C-alpha positions as YAML, in Angstrom:
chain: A
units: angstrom
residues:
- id: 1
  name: UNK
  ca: [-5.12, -131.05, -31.61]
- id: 2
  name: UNK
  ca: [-7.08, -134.03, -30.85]
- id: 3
  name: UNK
  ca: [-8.98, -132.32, -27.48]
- id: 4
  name: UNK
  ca: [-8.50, -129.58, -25.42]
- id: 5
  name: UNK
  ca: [-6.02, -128.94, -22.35]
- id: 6
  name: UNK
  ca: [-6.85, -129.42, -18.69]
- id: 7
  name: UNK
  ca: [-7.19, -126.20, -17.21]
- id: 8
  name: UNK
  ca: [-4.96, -128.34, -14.23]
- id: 9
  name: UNK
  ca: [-2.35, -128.52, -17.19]
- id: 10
  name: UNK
  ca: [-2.52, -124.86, -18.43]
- id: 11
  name: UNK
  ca: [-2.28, -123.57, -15.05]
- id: 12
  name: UNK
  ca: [1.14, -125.69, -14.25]
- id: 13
  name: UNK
  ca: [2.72, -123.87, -17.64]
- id: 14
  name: UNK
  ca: [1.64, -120.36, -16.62]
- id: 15
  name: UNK
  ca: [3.62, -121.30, -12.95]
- id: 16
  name: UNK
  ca: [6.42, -122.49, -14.71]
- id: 17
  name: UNK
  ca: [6.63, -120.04, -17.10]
- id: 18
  name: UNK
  ca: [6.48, -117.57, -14.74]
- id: 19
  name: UNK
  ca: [8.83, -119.19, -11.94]
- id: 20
  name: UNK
  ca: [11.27, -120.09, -15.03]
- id: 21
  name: UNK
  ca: [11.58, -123.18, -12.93]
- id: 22
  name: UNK
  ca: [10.25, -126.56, -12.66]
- id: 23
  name: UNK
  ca: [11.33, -127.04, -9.16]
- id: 24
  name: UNK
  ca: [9.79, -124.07, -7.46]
- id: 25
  name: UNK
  ca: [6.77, -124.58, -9.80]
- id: 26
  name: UNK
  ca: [6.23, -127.93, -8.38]
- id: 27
  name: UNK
  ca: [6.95, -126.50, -5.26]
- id: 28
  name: UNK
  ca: [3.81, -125.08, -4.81]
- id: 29
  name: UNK
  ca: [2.02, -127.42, -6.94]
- id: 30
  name: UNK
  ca: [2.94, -129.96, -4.58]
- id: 31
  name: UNK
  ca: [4.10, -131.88, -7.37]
- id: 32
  name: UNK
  ca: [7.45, -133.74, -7.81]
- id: 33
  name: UNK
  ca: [9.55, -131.84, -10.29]
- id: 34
  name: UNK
  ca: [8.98, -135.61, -12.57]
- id: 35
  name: UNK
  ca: [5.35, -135.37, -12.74]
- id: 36
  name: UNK
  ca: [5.68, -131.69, -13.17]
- id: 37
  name: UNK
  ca: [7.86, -131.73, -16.35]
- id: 38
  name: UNK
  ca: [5.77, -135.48, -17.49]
- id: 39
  name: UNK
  ca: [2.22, -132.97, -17.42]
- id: 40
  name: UNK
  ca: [3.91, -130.36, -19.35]
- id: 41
  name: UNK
  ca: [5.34, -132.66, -22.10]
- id: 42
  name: UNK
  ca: [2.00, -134.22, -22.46]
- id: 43
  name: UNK
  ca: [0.45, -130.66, -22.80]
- id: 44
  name: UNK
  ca: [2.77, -130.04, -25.50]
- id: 45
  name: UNK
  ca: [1.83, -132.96, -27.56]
- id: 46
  name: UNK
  ca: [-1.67, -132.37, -27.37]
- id: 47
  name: UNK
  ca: [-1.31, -128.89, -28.26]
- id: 48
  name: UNK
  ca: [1.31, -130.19, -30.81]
- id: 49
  name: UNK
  ca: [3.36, -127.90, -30.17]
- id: 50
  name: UNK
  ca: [7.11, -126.70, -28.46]
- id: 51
  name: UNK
  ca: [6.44, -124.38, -25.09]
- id: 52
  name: UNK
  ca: [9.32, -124.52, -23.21]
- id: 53
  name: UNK
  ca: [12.57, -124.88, -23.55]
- id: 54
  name: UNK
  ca: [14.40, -126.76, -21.56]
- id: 55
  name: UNK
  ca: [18.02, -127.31, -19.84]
- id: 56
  name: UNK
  ca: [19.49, -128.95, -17.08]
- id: 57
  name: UNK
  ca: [19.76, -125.68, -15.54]
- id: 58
  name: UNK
  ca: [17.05, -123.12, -17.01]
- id: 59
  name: UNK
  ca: [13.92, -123.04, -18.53]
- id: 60
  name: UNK
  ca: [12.32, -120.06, -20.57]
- id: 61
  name: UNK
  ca: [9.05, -120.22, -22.91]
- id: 62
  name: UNK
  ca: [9.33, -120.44, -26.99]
- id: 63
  name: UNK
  ca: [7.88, -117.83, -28.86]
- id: 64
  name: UNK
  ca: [4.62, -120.14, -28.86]
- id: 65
  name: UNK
  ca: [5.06, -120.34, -25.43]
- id: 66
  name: UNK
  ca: [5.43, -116.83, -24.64]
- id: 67
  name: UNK
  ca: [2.15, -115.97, -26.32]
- id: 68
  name: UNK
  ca: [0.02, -118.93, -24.87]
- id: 69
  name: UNK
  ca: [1.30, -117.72, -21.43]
- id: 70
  name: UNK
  ca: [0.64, -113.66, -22.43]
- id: 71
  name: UNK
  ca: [-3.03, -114.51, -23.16]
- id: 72
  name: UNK
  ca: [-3.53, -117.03, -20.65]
- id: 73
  name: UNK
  ca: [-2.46, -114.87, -17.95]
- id: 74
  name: UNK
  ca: [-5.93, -112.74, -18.03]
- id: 75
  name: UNK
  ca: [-7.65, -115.58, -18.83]
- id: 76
  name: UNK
  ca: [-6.72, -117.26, -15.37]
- id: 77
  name: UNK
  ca: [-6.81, -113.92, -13.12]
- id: 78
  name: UNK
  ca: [-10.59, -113.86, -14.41]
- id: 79
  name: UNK
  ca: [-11.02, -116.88, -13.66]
- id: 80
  name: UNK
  ca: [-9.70, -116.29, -10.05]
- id: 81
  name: UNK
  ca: [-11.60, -113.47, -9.72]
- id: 82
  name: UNK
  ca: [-14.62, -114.99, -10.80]
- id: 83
  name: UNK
  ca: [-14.22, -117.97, -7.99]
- id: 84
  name: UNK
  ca: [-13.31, -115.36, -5.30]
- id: 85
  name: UNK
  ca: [-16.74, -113.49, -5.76]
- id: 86
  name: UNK
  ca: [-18.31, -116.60, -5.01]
- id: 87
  name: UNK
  ca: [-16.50, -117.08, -1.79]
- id: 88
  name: UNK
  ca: [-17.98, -114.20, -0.15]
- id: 89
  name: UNK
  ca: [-21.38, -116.12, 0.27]
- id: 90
  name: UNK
  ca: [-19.16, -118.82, 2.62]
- id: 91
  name: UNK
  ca: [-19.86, -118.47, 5.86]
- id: 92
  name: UNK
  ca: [-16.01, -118.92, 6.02]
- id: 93
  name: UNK
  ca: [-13.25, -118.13, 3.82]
- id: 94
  name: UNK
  ca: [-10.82, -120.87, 2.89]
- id: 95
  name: UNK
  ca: [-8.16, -121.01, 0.29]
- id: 96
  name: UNK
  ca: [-4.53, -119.75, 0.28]
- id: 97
  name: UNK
  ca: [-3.65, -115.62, 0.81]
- id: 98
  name: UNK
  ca: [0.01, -115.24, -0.54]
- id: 99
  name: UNK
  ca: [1.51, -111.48, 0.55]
- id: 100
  name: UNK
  ca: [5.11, -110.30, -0.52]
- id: 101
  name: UNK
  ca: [6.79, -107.98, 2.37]
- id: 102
  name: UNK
  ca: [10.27, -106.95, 3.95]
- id: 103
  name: UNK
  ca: [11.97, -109.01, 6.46]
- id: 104
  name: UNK
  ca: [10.50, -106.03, 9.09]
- id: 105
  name: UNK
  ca: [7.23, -105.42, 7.59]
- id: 106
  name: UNK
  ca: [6.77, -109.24, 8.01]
- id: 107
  name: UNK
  ca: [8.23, -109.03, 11.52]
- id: 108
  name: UNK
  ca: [5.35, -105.99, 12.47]
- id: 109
  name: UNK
  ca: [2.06, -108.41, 10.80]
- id: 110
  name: UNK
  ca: [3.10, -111.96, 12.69]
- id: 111
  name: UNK
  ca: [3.94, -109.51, 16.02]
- id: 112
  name: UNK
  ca: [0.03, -108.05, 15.62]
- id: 113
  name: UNK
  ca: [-1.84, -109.13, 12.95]
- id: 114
  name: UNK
  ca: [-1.08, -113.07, 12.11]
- id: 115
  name: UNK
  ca: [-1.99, -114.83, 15.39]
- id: 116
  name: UNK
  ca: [-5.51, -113.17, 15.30]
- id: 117
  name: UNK
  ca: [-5.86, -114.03, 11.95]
- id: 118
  name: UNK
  ca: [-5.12, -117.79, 12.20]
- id: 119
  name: UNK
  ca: [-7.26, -117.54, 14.87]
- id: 120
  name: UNK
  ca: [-10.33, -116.08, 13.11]
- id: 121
  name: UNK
  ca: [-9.98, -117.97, 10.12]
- id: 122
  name: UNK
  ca: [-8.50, -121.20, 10.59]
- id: 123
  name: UNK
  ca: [-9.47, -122.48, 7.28]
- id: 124
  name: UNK
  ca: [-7.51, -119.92, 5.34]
- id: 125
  name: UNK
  ca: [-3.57, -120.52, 4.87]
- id: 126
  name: UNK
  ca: [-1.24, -117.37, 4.76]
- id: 127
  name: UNK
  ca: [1.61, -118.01, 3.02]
- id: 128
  name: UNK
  ca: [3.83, -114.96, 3.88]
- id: 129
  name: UNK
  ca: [7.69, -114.43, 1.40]
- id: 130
  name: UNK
  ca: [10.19, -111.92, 2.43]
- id: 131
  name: UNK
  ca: [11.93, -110.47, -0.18]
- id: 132
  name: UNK
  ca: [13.92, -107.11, 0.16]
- id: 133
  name: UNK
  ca: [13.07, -105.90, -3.77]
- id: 134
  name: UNK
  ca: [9.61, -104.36, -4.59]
- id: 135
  name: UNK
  ca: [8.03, -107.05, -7.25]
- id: 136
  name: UNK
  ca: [5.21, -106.93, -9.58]
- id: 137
  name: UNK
  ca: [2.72, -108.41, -7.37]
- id: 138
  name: UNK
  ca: [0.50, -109.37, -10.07]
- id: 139
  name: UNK
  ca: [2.71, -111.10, -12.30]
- id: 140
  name: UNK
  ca: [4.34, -113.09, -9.10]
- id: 141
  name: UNK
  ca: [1.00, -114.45, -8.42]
- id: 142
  name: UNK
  ca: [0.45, -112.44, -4.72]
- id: 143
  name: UNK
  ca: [-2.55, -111.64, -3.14]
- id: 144
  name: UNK
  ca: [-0.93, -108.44, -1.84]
- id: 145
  name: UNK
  ca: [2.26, -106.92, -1.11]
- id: 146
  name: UNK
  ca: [3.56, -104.81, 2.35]
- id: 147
  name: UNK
  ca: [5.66, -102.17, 1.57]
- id: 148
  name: UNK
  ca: [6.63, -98.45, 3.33]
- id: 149
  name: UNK
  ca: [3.36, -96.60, 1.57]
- id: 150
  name: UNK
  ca: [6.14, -94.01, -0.10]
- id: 151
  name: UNK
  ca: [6.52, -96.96, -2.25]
- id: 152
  name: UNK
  ca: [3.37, -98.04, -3.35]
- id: 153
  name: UNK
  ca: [2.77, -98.21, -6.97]
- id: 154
  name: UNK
  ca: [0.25, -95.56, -8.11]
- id: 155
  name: UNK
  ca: [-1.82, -98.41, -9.88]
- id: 156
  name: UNK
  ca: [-2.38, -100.26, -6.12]
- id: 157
  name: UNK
  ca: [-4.80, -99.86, -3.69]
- id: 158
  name: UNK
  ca: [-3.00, -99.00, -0.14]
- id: 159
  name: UNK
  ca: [-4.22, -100.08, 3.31]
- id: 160
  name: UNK
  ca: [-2.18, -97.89, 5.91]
- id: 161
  name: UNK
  ca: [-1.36, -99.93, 9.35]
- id: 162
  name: UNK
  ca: [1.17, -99.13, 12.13]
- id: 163
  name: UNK
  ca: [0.78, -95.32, 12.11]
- id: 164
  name: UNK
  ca: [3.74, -93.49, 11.11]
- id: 165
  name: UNK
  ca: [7.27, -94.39, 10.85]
- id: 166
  name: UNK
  ca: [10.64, -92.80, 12.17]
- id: 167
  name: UNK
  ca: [14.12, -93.51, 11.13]
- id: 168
  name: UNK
  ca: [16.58, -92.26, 13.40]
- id: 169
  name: UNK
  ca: [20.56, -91.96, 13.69]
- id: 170
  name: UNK
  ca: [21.76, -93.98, 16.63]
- id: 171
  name: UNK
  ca: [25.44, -94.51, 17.57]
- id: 172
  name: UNK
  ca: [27.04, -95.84, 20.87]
- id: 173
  name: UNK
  ca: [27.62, -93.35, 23.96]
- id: 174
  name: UNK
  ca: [31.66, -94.38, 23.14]
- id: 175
  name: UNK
  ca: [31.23, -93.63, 19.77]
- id: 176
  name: UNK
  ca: [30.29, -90.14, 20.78]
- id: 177
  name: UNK
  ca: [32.45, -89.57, 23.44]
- id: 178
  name: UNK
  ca: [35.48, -90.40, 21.14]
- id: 179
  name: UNK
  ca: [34.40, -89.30, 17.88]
- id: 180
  name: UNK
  ca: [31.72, -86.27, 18.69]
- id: 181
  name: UNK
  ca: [27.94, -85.69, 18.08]
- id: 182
  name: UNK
  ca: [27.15, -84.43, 14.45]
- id: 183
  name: UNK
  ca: [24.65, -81.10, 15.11]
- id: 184
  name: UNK
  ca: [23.90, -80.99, 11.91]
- id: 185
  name: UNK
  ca: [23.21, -83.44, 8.83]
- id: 186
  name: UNK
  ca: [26.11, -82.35, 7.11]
- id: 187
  name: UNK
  ca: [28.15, -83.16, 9.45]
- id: 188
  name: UNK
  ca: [28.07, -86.63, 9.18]
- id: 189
  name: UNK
  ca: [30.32, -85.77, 6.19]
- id: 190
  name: UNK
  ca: [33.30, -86.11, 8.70]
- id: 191
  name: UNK
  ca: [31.67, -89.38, 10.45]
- id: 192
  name: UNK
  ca: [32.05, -93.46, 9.96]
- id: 193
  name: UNK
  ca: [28.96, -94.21, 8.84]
- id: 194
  name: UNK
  ca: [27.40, -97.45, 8.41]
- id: 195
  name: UNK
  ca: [25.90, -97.72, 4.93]
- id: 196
  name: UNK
  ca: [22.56, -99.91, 4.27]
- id: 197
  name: UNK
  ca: [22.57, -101.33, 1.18]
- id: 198
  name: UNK
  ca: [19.22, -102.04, -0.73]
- id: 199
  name: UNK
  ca: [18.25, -105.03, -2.49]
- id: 200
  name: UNK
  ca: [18.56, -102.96, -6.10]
- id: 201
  name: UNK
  ca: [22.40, -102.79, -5.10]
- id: 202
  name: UNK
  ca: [21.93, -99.00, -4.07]
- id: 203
  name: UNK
  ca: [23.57, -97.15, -1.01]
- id: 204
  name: UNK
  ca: [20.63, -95.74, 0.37]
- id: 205
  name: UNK
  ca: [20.85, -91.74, 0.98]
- id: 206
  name: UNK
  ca: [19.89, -90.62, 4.36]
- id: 207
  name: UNK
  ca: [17.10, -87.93, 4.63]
- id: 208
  name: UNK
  ca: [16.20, -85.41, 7.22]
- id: 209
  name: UNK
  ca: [14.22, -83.15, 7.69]
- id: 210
  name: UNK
  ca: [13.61, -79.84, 10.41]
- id: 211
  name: UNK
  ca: [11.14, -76.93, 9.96]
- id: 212
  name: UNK
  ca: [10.21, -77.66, 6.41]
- id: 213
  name: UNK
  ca: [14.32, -78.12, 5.42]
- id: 214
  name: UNK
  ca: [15.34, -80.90, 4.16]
- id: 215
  name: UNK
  ca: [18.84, -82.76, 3.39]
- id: 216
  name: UNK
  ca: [19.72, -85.63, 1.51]
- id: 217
  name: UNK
  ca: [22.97, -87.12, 2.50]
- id: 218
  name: UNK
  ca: [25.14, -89.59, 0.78]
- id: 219
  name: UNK
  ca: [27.06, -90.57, 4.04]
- id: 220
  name: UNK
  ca: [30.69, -91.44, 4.24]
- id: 221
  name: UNK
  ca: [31.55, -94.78, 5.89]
- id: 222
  name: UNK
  ca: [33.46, -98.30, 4.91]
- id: 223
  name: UNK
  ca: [30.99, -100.75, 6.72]
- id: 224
  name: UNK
  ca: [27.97, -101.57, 4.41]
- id: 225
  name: UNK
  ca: [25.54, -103.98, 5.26]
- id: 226
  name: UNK
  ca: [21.91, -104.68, 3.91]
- id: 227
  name: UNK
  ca: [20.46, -105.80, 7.02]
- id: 228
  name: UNK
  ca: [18.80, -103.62, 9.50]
- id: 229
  name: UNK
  ca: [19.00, -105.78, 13.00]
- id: 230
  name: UNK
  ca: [23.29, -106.28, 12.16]
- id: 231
  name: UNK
  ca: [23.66, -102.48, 11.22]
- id: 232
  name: UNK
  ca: [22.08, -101.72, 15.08]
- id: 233
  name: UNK
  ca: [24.34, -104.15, 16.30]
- id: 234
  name: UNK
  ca: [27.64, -102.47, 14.47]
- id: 235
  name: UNK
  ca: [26.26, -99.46, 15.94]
- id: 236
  name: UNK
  ca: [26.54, -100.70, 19.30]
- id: 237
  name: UNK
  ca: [29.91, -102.03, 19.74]
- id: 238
  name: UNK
  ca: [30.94, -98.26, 18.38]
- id: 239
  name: UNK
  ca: [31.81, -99.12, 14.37]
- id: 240
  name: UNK
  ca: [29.78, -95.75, 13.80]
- id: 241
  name: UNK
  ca: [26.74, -93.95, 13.23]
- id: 242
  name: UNK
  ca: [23.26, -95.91, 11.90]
- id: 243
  name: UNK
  ca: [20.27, -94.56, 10.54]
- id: 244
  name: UNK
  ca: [17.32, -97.40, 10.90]
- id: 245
  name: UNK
  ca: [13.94, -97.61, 11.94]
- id: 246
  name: UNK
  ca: [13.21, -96.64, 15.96]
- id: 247
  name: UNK
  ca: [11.48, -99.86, 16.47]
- id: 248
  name: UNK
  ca: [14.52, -101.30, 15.16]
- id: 249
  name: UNK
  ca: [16.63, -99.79, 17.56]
- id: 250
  name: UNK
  ca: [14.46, -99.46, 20.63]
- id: 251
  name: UNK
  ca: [15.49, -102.35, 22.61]
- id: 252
  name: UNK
  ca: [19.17, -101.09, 22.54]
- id: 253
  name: UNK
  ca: [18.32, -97.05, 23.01]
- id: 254
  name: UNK
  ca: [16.14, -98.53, 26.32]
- id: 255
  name: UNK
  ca: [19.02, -100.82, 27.45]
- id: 256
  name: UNK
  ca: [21.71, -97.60, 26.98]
- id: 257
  name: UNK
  ca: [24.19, -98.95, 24.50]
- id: 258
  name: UNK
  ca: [22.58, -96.14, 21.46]
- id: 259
  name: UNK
  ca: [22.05, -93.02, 21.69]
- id: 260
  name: UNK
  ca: [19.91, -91.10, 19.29]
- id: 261
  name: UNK
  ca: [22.16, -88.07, 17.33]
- id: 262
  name: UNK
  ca: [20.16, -85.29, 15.53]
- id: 263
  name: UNK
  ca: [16.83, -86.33, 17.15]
- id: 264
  name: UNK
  ca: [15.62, -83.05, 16.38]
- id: 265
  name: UNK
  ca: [16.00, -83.63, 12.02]
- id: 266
  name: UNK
  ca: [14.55, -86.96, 12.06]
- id: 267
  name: UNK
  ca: [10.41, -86.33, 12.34]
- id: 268
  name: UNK
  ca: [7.95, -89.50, 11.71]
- id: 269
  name: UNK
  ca: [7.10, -89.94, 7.83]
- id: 270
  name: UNK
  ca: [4.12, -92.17, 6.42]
- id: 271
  name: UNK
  ca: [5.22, -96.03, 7.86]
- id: 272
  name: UNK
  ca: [3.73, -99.10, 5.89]
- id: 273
  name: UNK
  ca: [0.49, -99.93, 3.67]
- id: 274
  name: UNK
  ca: [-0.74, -103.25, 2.70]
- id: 275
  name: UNK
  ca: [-1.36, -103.36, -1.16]
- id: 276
  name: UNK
  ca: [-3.11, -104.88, -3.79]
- id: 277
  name: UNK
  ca: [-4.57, -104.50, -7.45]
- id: 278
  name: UNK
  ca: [-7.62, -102.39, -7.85]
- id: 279
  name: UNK
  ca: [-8.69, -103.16, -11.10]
- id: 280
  name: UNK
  ca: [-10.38, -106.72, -10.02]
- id: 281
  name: UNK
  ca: [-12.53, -108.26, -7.74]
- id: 282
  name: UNK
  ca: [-10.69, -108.53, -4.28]
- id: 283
  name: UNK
  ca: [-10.33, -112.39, -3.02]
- id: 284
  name: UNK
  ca: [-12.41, -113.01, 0.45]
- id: 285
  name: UNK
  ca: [-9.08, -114.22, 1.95]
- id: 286
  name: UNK
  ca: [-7.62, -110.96, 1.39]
- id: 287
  name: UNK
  ca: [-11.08, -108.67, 2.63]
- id: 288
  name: UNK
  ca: [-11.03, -111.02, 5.95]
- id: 289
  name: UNK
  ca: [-7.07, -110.38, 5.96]
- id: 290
  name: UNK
  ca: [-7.67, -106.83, 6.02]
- id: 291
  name: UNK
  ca: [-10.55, -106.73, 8.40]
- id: 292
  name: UNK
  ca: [-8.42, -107.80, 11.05]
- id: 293
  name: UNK
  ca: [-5.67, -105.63, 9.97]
- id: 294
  name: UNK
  ca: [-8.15, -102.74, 10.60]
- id: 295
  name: UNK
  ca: [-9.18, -104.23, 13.62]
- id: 296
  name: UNK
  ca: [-8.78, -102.07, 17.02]
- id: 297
  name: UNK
  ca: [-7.14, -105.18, 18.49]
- id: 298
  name: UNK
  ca: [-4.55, -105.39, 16.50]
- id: 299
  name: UNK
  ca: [-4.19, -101.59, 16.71]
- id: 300
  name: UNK
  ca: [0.13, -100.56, 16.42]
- id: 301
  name: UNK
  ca: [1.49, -98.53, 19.52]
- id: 302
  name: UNK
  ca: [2.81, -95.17, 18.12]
- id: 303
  name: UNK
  ca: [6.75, -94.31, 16.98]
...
């Protein structure tokens, strides 16, 4: 090895290695996927070795390539860290915050939080992905995730924001009048239900909960969708009984076409928490992120 990488060049293989594609690698490099591939190639000759391997339609490390990217992974998130400590003596933070949240989680932080941000820090840019599965932040390369704080991993530091949240069974006043009102959680047993299913693949089980009892029911029902704002909707033209968020379904309880059924098992849990690693230093775009989340202005009406 005649000289040493570019630090430019090891940090496109860890992105690629990672992304297991040159396209959404170069992506956010704002690199053509040529170039991309052209920088890698010449990092492989100087380092006279095989990385990658690649195919018109995948690309996955070598065993060289898998342990340059398993050391250089630290290596870079020190580095990082190192560069963010220094930002905190800027009179203004700048860079890029990346956070991974739901679709509604998302929905809640550009409602409240976002425009204030923007506002406050115009130099920083907030690049915000929806995606329904809970990732490995670290390894994805986010600044933070947003998540319900039930699903925090113990490892993370949480933020709490948006007080707590309910989930509720709603169904349409026809739905009732034809089919009846369930009085208690196991009667849904006899019910159409519509099922949510989560991004793991999962029915999820619906949980309630009255005077320290609690039931767990695997509803009955042959609608399943994975999207919140459709399984209101189903809900409303009388295709059966939904359990979802009350912000969700406010609009459509105010307007009359839901009605809330077993109001009195469905009490307000712990809602969502911003996240992040503890073990390193945390980046000034995420400390100025989560000042104004804290911020009385941006404070979340109550369930």
């Amino acid at each position: 090895m005649n000289s040493k990488p570019d630090l430019s060049a090891l940090q496109a293989f860890v992105l690629v290695a990672t992304r297991r594609s040159f396209r959404q690698a170069a992506d956010e490099l704002g690199l053509s996927p040529s170039t991309l591939s052209h920088m890698l190639r010449a990092l492989e000759e100087k380092m006279a070795v095989r990385l990658l391997h690649r195919t018109t339609r995948s690309v996955s490390t070598t065993e060289a390539g898998e342990q340059l990217l398993n050391q250089l992974k630290p290596v870079l998130q020190g580095l990082e860290s190192a560069l963010s400590s220094v930002e905190a003596f800027r009179q203004q933070p700048t860079g890029t915050l990346r956070i991974n949240a739901s679709e509604s989680a998302a929905r809640q932080l550009l409602q409240r939080v976002v425009p204030l941000f923007l506002q406050r820090y115009p130099a920083i840019s907030l690049d915000v992905v929806t995606e329904g599965r809970l990732i490995d932040i670290v390894s994805e390369q986010f600044d933070a995730g947003v998540r319900l704080l039930e699903d925090v991993p113990q490892d993370m530091v949480a933020v709490p924001f948006g007080g707590d949240l309910r989930f509720i069974a709603v169904a349409s006043p026809a739905y009732v009048a034809k089919s009846g009102e369930p009085a208690t959680p196991d009667d849904l047993l006899t019910h159409q239900c519509i099922r949510f299913r989560l991004p793991s693949g999962k029915l999820y089980r619906w949980e309630f909960s009255r005077r320290g009892v609690e039931r767990h029911i695997e509803v009955k029902g042959t609608l399943m969708l994975d999207h919140l704002e459709l399984m209101v909707e189903s809900a409303a033209q009388g295709l059966g009984i939904a359990y979802v968020p009350s912000s969700v379904a406010e609009p459509w309880l105010q307007s009359g076409k839901l009605q809330i059924v077993l109001e009195e098992w469905s009490p307000p849990s712990p809602g969502l928490a911003l996240y992040y690693p503890g073990h390193r230093h945390v980046p000034a775009v995420l400390s100025a992120f989560i000042e104004v989340l804290k911020s009385p202005v941006t404070a979340f009406p109550a369930e």
